[in-house]
Short mmCIF file of C-alpha atoms and ligand atoms in Angstrom, two decimals:
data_model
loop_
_atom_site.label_atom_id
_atom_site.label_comp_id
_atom_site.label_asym_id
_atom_site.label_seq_id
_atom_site.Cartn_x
_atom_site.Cartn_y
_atom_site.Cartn_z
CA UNK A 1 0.00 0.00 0.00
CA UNK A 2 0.97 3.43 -0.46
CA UNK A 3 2.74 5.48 2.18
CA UNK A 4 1.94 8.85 1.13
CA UNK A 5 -0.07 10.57 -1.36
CA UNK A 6 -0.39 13.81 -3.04
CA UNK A 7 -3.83 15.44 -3.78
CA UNK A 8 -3.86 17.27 -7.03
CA UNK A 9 -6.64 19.23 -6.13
CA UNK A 10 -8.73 21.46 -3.34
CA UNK A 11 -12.45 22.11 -2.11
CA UNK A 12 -14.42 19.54 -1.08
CA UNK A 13 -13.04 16.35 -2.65
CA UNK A 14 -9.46 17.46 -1.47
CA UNK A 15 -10.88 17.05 1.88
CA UNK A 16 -12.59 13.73 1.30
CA UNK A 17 -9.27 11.92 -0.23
CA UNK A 18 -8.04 12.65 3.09
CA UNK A 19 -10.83 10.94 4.84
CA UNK A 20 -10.20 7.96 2.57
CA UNK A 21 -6.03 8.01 3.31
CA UNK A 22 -6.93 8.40 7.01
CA UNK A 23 -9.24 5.30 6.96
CA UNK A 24 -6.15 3.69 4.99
CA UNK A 25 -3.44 4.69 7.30
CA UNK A 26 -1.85 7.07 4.30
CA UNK A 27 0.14 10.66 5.11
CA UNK A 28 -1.10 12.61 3.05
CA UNK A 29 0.24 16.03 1.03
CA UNK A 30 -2.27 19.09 0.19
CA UNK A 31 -0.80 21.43 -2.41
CA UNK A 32 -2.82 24.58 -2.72
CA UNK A 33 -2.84 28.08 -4.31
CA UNK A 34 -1.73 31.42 -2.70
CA UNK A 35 -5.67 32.29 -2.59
CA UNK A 36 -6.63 28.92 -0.23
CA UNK A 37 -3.94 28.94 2.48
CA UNK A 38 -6.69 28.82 4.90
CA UNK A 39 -8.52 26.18 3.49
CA UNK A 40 -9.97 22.89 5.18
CA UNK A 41 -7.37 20.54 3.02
CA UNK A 42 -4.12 22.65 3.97
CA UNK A 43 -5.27 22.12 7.50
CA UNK A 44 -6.01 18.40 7.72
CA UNK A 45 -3.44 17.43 5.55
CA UNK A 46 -0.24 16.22 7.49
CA UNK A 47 1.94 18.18 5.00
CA UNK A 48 1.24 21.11 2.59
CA UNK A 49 3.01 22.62 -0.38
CA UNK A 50 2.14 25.84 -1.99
CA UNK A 51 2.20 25.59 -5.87
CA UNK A 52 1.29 29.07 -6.99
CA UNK A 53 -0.81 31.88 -7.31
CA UNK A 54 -4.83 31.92 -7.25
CA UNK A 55 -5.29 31.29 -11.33
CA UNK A 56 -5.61 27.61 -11.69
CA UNK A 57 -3.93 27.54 -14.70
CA UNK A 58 -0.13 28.79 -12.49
CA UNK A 59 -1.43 26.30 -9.57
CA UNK A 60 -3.73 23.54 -9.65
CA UNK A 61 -2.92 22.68 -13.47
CA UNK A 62 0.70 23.62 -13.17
CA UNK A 63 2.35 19.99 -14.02
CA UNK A 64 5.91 21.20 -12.69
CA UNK A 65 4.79 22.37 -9.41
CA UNK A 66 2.59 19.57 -8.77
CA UNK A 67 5.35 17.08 -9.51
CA UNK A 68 8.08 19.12 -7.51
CA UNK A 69 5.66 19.21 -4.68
CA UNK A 70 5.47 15.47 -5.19
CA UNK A 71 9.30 14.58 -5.42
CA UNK A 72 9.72 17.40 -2.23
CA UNK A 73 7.38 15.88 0.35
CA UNK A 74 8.49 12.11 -1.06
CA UNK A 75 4.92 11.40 -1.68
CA UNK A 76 4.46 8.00 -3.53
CA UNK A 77 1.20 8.37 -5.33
CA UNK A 78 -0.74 10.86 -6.65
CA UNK A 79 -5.02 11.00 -6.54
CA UNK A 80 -6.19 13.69 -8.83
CA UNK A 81 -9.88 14.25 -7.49
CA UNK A 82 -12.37 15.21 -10.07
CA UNK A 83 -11.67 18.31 -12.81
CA UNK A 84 -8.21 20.28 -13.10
CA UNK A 85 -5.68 17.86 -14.20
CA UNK A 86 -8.20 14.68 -13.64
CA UNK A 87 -8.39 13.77 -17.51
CA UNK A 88 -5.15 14.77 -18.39
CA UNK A 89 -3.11 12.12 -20.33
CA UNK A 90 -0.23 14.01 -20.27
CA UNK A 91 -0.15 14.64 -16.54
CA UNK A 92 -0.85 11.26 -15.77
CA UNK A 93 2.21 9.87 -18.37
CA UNK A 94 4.86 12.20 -16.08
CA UNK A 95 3.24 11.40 -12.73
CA UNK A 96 4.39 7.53 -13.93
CA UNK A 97 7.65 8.73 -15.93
CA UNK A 98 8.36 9.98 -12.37
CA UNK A 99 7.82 6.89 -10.65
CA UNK A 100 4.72 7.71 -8.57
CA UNK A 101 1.77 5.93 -8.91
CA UNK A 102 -1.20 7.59 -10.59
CA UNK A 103 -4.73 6.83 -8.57
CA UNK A 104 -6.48 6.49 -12.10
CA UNK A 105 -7.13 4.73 -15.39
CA UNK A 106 -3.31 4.19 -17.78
CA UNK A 107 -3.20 7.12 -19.35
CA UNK A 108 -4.03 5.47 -23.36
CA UNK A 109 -7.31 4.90 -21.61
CA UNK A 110 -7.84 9.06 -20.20
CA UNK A 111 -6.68 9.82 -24.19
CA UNK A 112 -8.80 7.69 -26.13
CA UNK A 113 -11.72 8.47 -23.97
CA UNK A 114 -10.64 12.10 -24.07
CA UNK A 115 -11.48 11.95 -27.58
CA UNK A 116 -15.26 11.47 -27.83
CA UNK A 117 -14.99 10.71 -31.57
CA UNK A 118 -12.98 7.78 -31.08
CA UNK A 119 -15.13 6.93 -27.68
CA UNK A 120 -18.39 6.63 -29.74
CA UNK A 121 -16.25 4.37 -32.32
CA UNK A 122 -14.87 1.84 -29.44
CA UNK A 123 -18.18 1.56 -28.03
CA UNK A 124 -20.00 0.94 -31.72
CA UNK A 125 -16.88 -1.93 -31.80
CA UNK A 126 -17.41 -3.08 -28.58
CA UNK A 127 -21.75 -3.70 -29.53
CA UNK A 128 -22.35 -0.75 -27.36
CA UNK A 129 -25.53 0.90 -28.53
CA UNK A 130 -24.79 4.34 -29.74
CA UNK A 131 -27.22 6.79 -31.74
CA UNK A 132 -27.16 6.37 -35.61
CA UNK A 133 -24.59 8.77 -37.15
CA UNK A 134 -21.39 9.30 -38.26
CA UNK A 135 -18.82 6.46 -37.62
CA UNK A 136 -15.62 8.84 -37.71
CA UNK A 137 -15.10 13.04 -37.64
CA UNK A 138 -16.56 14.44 -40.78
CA UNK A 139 -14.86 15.00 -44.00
CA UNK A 140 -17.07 17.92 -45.15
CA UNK A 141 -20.16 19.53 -45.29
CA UNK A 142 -21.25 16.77 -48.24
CA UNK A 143 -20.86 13.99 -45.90
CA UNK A 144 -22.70 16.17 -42.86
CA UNK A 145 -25.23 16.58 -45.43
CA UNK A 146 -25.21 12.24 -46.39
CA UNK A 147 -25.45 11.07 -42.48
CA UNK A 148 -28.14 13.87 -41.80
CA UNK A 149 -30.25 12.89 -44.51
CA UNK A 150 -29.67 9.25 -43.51
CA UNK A 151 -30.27 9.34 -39.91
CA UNK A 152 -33.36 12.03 -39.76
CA UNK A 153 -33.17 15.64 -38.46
CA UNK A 154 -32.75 16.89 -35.88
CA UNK A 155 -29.24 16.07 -35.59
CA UNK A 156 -26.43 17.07 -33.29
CA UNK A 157 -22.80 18.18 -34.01
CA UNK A 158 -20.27 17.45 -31.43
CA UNK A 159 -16.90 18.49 -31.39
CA UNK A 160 -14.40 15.05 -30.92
CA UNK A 161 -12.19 17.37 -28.30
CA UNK A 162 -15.12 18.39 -26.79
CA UNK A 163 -17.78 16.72 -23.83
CA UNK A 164 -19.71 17.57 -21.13
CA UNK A 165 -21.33 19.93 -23.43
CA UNK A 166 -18.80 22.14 -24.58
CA UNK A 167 -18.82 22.58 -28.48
CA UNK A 168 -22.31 21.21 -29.54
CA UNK A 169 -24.78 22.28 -31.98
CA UNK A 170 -28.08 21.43 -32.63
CA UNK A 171 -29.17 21.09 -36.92
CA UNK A 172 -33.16 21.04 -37.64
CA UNK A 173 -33.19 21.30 -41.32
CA UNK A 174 -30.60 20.65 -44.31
CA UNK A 175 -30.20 24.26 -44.59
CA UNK A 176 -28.61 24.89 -42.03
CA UNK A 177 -26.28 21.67 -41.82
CA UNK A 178 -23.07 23.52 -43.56
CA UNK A 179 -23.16 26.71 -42.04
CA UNK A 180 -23.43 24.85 -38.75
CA UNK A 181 -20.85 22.54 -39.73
CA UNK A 182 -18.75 25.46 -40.02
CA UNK A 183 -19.20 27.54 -37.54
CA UNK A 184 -18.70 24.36 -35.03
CA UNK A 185 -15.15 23.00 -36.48
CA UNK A 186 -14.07 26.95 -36.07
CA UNK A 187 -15.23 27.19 -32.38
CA UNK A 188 -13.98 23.47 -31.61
CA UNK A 189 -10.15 24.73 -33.59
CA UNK A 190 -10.05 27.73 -31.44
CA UNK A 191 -11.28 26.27 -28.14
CA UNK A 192 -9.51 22.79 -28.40
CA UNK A 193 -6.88 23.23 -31.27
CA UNK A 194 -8.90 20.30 -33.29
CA UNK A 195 -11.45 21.15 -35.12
CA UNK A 196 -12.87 17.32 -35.83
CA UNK A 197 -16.64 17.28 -35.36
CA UNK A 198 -18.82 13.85 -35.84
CA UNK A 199 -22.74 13.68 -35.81
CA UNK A 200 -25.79 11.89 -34.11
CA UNK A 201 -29.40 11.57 -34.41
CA UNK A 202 -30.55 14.15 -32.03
CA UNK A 203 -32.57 13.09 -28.92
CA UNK A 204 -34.94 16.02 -27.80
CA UNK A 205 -35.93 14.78 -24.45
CA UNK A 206 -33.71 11.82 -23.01
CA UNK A 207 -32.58 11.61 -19.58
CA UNK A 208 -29.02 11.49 -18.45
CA UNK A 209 -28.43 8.14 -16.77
CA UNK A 210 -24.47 6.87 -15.86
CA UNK A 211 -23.00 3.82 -14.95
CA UNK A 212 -20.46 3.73 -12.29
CA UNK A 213 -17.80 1.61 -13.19
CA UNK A 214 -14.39 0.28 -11.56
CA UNK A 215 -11.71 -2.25 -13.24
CA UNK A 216 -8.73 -3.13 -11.22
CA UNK A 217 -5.20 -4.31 -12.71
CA UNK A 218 -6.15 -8.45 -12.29
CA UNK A 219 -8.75 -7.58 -15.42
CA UNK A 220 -11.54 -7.91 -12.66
CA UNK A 221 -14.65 -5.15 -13.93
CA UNK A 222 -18.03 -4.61 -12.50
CA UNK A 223 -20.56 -2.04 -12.63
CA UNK A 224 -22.19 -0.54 -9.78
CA UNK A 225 -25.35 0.76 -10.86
CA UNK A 226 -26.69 3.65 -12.64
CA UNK A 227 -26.81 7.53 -11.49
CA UNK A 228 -29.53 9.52 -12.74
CA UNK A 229 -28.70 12.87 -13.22
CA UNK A 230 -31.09 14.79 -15.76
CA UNK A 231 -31.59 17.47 -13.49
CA UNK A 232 -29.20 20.18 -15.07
CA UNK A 233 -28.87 23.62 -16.21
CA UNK A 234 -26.14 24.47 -18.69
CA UNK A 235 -24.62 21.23 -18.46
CA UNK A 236 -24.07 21.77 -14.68
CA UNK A 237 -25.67 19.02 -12.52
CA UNK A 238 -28.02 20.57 -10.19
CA UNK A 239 -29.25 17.02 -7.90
CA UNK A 240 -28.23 13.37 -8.91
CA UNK A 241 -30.07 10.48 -7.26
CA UNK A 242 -30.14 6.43 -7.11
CA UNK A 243 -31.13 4.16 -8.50
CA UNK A 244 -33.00 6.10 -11.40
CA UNK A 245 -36.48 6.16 -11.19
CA UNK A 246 -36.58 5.10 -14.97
CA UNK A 247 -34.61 1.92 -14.71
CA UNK A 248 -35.85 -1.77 -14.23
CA UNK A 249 -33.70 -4.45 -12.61
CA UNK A 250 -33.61 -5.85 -16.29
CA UNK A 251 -32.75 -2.53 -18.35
CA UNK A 252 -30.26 -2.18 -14.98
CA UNK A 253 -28.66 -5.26 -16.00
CA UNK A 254 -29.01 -4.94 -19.49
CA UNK A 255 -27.13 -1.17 -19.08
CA UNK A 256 -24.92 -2.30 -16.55
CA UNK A 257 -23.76 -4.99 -18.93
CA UNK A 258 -22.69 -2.71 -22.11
CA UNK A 259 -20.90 -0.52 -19.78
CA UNK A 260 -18.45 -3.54 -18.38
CA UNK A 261 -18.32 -4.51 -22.45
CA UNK A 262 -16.96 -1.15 -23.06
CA UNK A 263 -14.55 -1.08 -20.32
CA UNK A 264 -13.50 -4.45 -21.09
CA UNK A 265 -12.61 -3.69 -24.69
CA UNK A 266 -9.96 -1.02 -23.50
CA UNK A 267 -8.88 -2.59 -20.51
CA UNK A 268 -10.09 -0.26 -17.99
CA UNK A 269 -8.65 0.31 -14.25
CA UNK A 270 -9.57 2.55 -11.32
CA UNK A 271 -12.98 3.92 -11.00
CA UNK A 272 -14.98 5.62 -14.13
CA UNK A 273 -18.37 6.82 -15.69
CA UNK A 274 -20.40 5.62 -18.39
CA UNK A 275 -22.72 7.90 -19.69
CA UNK A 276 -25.82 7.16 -21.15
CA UNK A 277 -29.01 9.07 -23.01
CA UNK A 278 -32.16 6.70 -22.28
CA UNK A 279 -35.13 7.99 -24.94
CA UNK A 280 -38.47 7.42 -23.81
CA UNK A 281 -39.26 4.14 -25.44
CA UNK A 282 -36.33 3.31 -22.70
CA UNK A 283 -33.64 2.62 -25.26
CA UNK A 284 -30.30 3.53 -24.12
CA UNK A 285 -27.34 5.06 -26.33
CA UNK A 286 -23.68 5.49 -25.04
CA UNK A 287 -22.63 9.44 -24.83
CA UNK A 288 -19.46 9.39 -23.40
CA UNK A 289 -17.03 8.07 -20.87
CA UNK A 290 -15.55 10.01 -17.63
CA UNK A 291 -11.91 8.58 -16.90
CA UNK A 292 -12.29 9.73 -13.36
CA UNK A 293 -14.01 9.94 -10.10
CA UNK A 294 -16.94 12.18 -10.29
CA UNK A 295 -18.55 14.54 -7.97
CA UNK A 296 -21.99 12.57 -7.21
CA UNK A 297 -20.17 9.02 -6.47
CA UNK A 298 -21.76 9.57 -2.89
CA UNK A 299 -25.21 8.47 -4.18
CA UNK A 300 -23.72 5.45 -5.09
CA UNK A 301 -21.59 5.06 -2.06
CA UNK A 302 -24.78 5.73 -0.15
CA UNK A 303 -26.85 2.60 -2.10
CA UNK A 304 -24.00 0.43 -2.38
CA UNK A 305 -21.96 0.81 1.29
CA UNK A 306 -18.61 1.25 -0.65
CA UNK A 307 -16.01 3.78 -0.19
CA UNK A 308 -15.45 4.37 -4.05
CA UNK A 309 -12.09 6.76 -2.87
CA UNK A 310 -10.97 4.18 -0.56
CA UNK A 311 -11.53 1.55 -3.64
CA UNK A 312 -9.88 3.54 -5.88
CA UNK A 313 -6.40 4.08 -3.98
CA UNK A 314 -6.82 0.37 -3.09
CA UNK A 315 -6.55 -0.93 -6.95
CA UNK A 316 -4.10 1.74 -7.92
CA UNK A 317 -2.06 0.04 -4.78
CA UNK A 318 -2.59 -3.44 -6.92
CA UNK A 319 -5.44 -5.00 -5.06
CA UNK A 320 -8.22 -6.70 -6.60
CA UNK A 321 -11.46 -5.29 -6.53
CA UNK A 322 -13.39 -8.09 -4.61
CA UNK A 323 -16.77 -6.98 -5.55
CA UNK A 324 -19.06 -8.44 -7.68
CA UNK A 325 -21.45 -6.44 -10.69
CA UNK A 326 -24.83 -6.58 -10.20
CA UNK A 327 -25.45 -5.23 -5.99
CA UNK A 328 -28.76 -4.20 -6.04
CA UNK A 329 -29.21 -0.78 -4.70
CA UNK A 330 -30.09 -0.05 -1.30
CA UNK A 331 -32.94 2.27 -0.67
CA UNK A 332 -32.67 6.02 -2.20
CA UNK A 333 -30.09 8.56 -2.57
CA UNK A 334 -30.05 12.30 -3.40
CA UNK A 335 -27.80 14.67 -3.90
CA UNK A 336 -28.11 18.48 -3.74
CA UNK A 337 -25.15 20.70 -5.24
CA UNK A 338 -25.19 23.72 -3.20
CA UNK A 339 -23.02 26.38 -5.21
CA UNK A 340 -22.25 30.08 -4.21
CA UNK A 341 -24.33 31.49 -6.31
CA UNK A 342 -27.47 33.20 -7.01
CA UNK A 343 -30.38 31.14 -6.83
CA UNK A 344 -32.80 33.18 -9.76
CA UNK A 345 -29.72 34.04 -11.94
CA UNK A 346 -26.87 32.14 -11.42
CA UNK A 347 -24.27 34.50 -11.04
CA UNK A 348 -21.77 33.45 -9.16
CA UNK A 349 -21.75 34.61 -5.14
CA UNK A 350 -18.25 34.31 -3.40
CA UNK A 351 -17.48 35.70 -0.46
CA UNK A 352 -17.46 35.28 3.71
CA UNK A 353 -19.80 32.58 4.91
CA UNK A 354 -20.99 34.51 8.10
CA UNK A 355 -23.15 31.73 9.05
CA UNK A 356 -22.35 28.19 7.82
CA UNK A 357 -25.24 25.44 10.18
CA UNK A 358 -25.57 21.97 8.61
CA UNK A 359 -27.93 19.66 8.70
CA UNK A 360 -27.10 15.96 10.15
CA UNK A 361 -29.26 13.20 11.56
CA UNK A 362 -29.53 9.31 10.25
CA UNK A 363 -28.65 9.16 6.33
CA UNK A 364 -28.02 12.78 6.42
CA UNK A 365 -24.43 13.52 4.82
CA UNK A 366 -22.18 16.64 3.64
CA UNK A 367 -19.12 16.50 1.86
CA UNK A 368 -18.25 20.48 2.60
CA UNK A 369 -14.85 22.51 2.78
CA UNK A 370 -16.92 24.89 3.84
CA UNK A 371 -16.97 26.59 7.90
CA UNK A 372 -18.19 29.50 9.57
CA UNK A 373 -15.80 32.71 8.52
CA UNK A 374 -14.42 30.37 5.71
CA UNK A 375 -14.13 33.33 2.46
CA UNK A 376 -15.17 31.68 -0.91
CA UNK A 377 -12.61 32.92 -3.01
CA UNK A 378 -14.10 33.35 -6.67
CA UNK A 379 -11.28 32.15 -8.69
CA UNK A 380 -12.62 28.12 -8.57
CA UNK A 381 -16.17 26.12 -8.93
CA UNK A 382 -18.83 27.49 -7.04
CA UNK A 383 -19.55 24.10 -5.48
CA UNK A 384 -19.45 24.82 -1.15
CA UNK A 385 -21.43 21.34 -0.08
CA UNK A 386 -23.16 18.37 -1.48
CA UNK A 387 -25.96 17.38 0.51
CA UNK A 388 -26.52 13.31 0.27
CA UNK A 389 -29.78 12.54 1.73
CA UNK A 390 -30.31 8.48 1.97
CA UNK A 391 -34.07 6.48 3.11
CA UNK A 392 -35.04 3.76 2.35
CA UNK A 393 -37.90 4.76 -0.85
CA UNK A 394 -37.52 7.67 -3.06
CA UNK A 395 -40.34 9.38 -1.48
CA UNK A 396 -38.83 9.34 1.93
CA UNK A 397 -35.58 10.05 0.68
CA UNK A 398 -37.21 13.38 -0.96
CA UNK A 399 -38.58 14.26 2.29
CA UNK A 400 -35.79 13.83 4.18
CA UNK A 401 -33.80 16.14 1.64
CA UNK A 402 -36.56 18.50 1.94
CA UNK A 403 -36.24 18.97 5.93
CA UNK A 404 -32.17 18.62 5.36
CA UNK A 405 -32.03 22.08 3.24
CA UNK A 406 -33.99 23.67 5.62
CA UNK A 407 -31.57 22.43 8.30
CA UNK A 408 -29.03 24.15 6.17
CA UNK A 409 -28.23 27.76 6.80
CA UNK A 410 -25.91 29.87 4.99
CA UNK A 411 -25.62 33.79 5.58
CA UNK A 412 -22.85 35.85 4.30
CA UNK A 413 -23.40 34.52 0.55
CA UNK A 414 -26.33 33.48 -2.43
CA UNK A 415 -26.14 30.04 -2.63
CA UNK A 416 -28.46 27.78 -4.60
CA UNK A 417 -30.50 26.27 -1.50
CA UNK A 418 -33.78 28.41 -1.99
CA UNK A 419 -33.99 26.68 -5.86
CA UNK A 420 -33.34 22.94 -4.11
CA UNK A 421 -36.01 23.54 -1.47
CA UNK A 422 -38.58 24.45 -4.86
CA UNK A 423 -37.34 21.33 -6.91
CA UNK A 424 -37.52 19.03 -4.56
CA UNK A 425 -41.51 19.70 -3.57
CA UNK A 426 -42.18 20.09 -7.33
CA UNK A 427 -44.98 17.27 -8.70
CA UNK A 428 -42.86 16.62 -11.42
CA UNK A 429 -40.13 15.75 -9.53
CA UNK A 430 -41.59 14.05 -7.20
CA UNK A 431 -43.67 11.87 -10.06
CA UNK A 432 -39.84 11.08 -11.17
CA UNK A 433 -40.44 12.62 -14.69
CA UNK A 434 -37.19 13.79 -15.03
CA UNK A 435 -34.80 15.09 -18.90
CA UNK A 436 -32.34 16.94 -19.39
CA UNK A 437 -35.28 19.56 -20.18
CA UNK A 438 -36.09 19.64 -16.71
CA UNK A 439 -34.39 22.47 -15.53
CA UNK A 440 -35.76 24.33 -18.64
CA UNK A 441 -39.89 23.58 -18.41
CA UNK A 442 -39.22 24.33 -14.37
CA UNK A 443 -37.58 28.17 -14.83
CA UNK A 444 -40.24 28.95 -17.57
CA UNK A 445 -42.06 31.87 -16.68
CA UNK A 446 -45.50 30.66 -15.00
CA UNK A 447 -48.57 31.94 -16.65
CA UNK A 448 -49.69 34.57 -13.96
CA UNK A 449 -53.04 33.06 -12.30
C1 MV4 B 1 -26.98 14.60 -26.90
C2 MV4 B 1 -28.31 14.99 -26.65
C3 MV4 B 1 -29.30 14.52 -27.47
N1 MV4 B 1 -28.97 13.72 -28.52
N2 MV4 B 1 -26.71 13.81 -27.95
C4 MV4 B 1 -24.94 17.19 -23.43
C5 MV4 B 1 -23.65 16.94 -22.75
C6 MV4 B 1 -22.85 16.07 -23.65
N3 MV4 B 1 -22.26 15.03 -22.86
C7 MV4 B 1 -23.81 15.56 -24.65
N4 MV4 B 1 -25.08 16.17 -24.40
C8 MV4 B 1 -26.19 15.82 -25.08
N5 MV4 B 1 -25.97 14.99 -26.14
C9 MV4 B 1 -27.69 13.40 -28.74
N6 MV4 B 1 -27.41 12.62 -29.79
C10 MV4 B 1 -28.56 15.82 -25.56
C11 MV4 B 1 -27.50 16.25 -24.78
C12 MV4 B 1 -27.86 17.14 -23.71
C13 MV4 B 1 -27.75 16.74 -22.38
C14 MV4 B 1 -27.24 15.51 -22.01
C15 MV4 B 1 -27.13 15.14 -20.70
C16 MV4 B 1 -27.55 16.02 -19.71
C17 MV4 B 1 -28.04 17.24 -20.05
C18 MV4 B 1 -28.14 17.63 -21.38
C19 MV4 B 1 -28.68 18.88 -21.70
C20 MV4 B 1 -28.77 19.25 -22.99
C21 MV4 B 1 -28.35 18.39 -24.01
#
C-alpha cells in the first residue's frame, strides 16, 4: 500500500481523499494556491506545499509544481480528485515517468476516452448501442449533409475534443447543416486546437443516466449501478439520485452490462463513468465516458456501502477489486449541489460565509470545505457542499432532503439552496419525470393566475 499521497486538487473532494487516506493509514500532502492557504485541506493534511498563485492555470494545473511538490514531500502516489488535471493524459504519463503511482485509469485509456470521436467508435466496436450517425469526424459539409439525410433531423454536431457539453450544436433542417458545420469545427479549432466534429441523431428529451464503473489491474470489472442525473442547467448538474427512477432491474442489467463490455474492450482500471441518453421508449445510447471519479459518487456510495475513494487508492495500490457487478441498490439517494451562487440568476456569489449550520441526523451527509468565517474565493467552482440525503424509498428520501435544506443555513453569501427547497416539492419531480429539459420547463415563466 501506499505510504503517502499527493492530492492534485482542493475544495471539497481534497478534503474527502483525506478521509479515505486516514481510513487507509496514508500521510497525506495538500498542495494549494496562494488564494486557499486557509482552506480545510491545507489544515487536515499532514503536510502542505504551496504551488502558486490563485489562477488555476499557475497552480492547480501547473504539471511542474505539482510534480516538484510530489518529489519534495516524497509522496508515492498521486489522486487527482475530479476536474483540473483529472483527464489529463499528459499529466498522468509524467506522474508515472516519475515513478509515482497515478490513482487512475493508464493514461491510453484518459486519451482515447478524451477523444469522444474515437469513444463513440470503441463503443459501436465493442456492440455498445450508440445513436445512428457518423462512424468517424466528418470529412465535409457533403458527408454532414449524407449522415443527416440518412439518420433524420434533428441532428447534433459534437466536437471530438469536446464533452460535457462544450462545443455542440443542434441542426433542424438541411439548410442549415453547412453553415453549422462550419461555424462548429471553427469554435472546436479555437477552443480545443482540433477542429474534428462527428454527428448523431438528435434526442430532444432523453434523460441522463451513468453507470459507475471500476476495473482493477487483475482484469476484474463490475458495474455498480446507474446515477440519474437529468436534473441540469447548462450542463451543470443541479441534484443526482439512485437508482434512477426510470430503470428496471432488467434494463439495470441490461445497461450495466454494455458498460463492463466497453470497459472491457480497453482494458479499464480505477474507477470511471459511463454515460448514457435513455429515450423514452427506454432505449439507451452510449454518450461518453468520464476517466475519473466524479462529484456525485456519494449516491452510489450511499446505495452500495462502498467507499469508491478508498476503492480507488486500493486498486491503484494493486489490489483486486473483490466486488461483484450486479449489488442491487439499497434504498434512495439524493444529492443536492449547493453552489455560491445566485439562486434566480446564477451568477456566481463568493465571499465570507458569516453563518455556515448543517444539517445531520440518520442518512443525512455533507461533503463540505466549507466553515463558519471560511471566504469563498471566486477564482474556482462554485460548489461549497453536497448534501446526500439516503431512506429507504424515493419518497422518503425526498422528504428527508426536503427537511435537510432547511436544516441548512448559509448567511454571508447566495447560494443555490432556496432553488433545491422548490425542486424538490415540485410534482414533477416528485412523479420522477425527469430530462435533461427539466431544468428548462421548471424556470419557464408561469402563466400569472
Ligand atoms: C446529446 C443529446 C441529445 N442527442 N446527444 C450534453 C452533454 C454532452 N455530454 C452531450 N449532451 C447531449 N448529447 C444526442 N445525440 C442531448 C445532450 C444534452 C444533455 C445531455 C445530458 C444532460 C443534459 C443535457 C442537456 C442538454 C443536451
Amino acid at each position: 500500500m501506499f505510504k503517502k499521497i499527493l492530492i492534485a486538487n482542493r475544495g471539497e473532494i481534497a478534503l474527502r481523499i483525506i478521509q479515505a487516506c486516514r481510513e487507509l493509514g496514508i500521510q497525506t500532502v495538500a498542495v494549494y494556491s496562494t488564494a486557499d492557504r486557509d482552506s480545510l485541506h491545507v489544515t487536515y493534511a499532514d503536510e502542505d506545499v504551496c504551488v502558486g498563485p490563485p489562477a488555476s492555470s499557475a497552480s492547480y494545473l501547473n504539471i511542474s509544481s505539482i510534480i516538484s511538490a510530489a518529489e519534495i514531500t516524497g509522496a508515492d502516489a498521486v489522486h487527482p480528485g475530479y476536474g483540473f488535471l483529472a483527464e489529463n493524459a499528459h499529466f498522468a504519463e509524467v506522474i508515472q515517468e516519475c515513478r509515482l503511482a497515478w490513482i487512475g485509469p493508464r493514461p491510453e485509456v484518459i486519451r482515447l476516452m478524451g477523444d469522444k470521436a474515437k469513444a463513440r467508435e470503441t463503443a459501436m466496436a465493442a456492440g455498445v448501442p450508440v445513436l445512428p450517425g457518423s462512424r468517424e469526424p466528418l470529412s465535409g459539409s457533403e458527408e454532414a449533409a449524407e449522415v443527416a439525410a440518412r439518420v433524420g433531423y434533428p441532428v447534433i454536431l459534437k466536437a471530438a475534443a469536446g464533452g460535457g457539453g462544450r462545443g455542440m450544436r443542434i441542426v433542424a433542417s438541411a439548410a442549415e447543416i453547412a453553415a453549422q458545420l462550419a461555424t462548429a469545427s471553427d469554435e472546436a479549432e479555437r477552443a480545443f486546437g482540433d477542429g474534428s466534429i462527428y454527428l448523431e441523431k438528435y434526442l430532444t428529451e432523453p434523460r441522463h443516466i451513468e453507470f459507475q464503473v471500476f476495473g482493477d489491474r487483475h482484469g476484474n470489472i463490475v458495474h455498480l449501478g446507474e446515477r440519474e442525473c437529468s436534473i441540469q442547467r447548462r450542463h451543470q448538474k443541479l441534484i443526482e439520485e439512485a437508482p434512477s427512477p426510470a430503470l428496471t432491474p432488467e434494463l439495470r442489467e441490461a445497461m450495466g452490462e454494455a458498460a463492463v463490455e466497453l470497459c472491457r474492450a480497453v482494458g479499464y482500471e480505477n474507477a470511471g463513468t459511463i454515460e448514457f441518453l435513455l429515450d423514452s421508449d427506454r432505449r439507451f445510447y452510449f454518450m461518453e465516458m468520464n476517466t475519473r471519479i466524479q462529484v456525485e459518487h456519494p449516491v452510489t456510495e450511499m446505495v452500495t456501502g462502498i467507499d469508491l475513494v478508498k476503492l480507488q487508492i486500493r486498486v491503484a495500490a494493486g489490489e483486486p477489486l473483490g466486488i461483484k457487478s450486479g449489488l442491487i441498490p439499497r434504498g434512495h439517494a439524493i444529492e443536492c449541489r449547493i453552489n455560491a451562487e445566485s439562486p434566480e440568476t446564477f451568477v456566481p456569489s463568493p465571499g465570507r460565509l458569516k453563518t455556515f449550520h448543517l444539517p445531520g441526523g440518520p442518512g443525512t451527509r455533507v461533503d463540505t470545505h466549507g466553515y463558519e468565517d471560511y471566504v469563498i474565493p471566486p477564482y474556482y467552482d462554485s460548489l461549497v457542499a453536497k448534501l446526500i440525503v439516503h431512506d429507504r424509498t424515493r419518497r422518503e428520501a425526498i422528504d428527508r432532503m426536503s427537511r435537510a435544506l432547511d436544516f441548512f443555513v448559509v448567511e454571508g453569501i447566495e447560494t443555490s439552496i432556496p432553488l433545491h427547497k422548490r425542486i424538490v416539492r415540485d410534482p414533477a419531480f416528485l412523479r420522477g419525470e425527469l430530462s435533461t429539459r427539466f431544468m428548462e420547463r421548471f424556470l419557464k415563466p408561469k402563466e400569472p393566475r
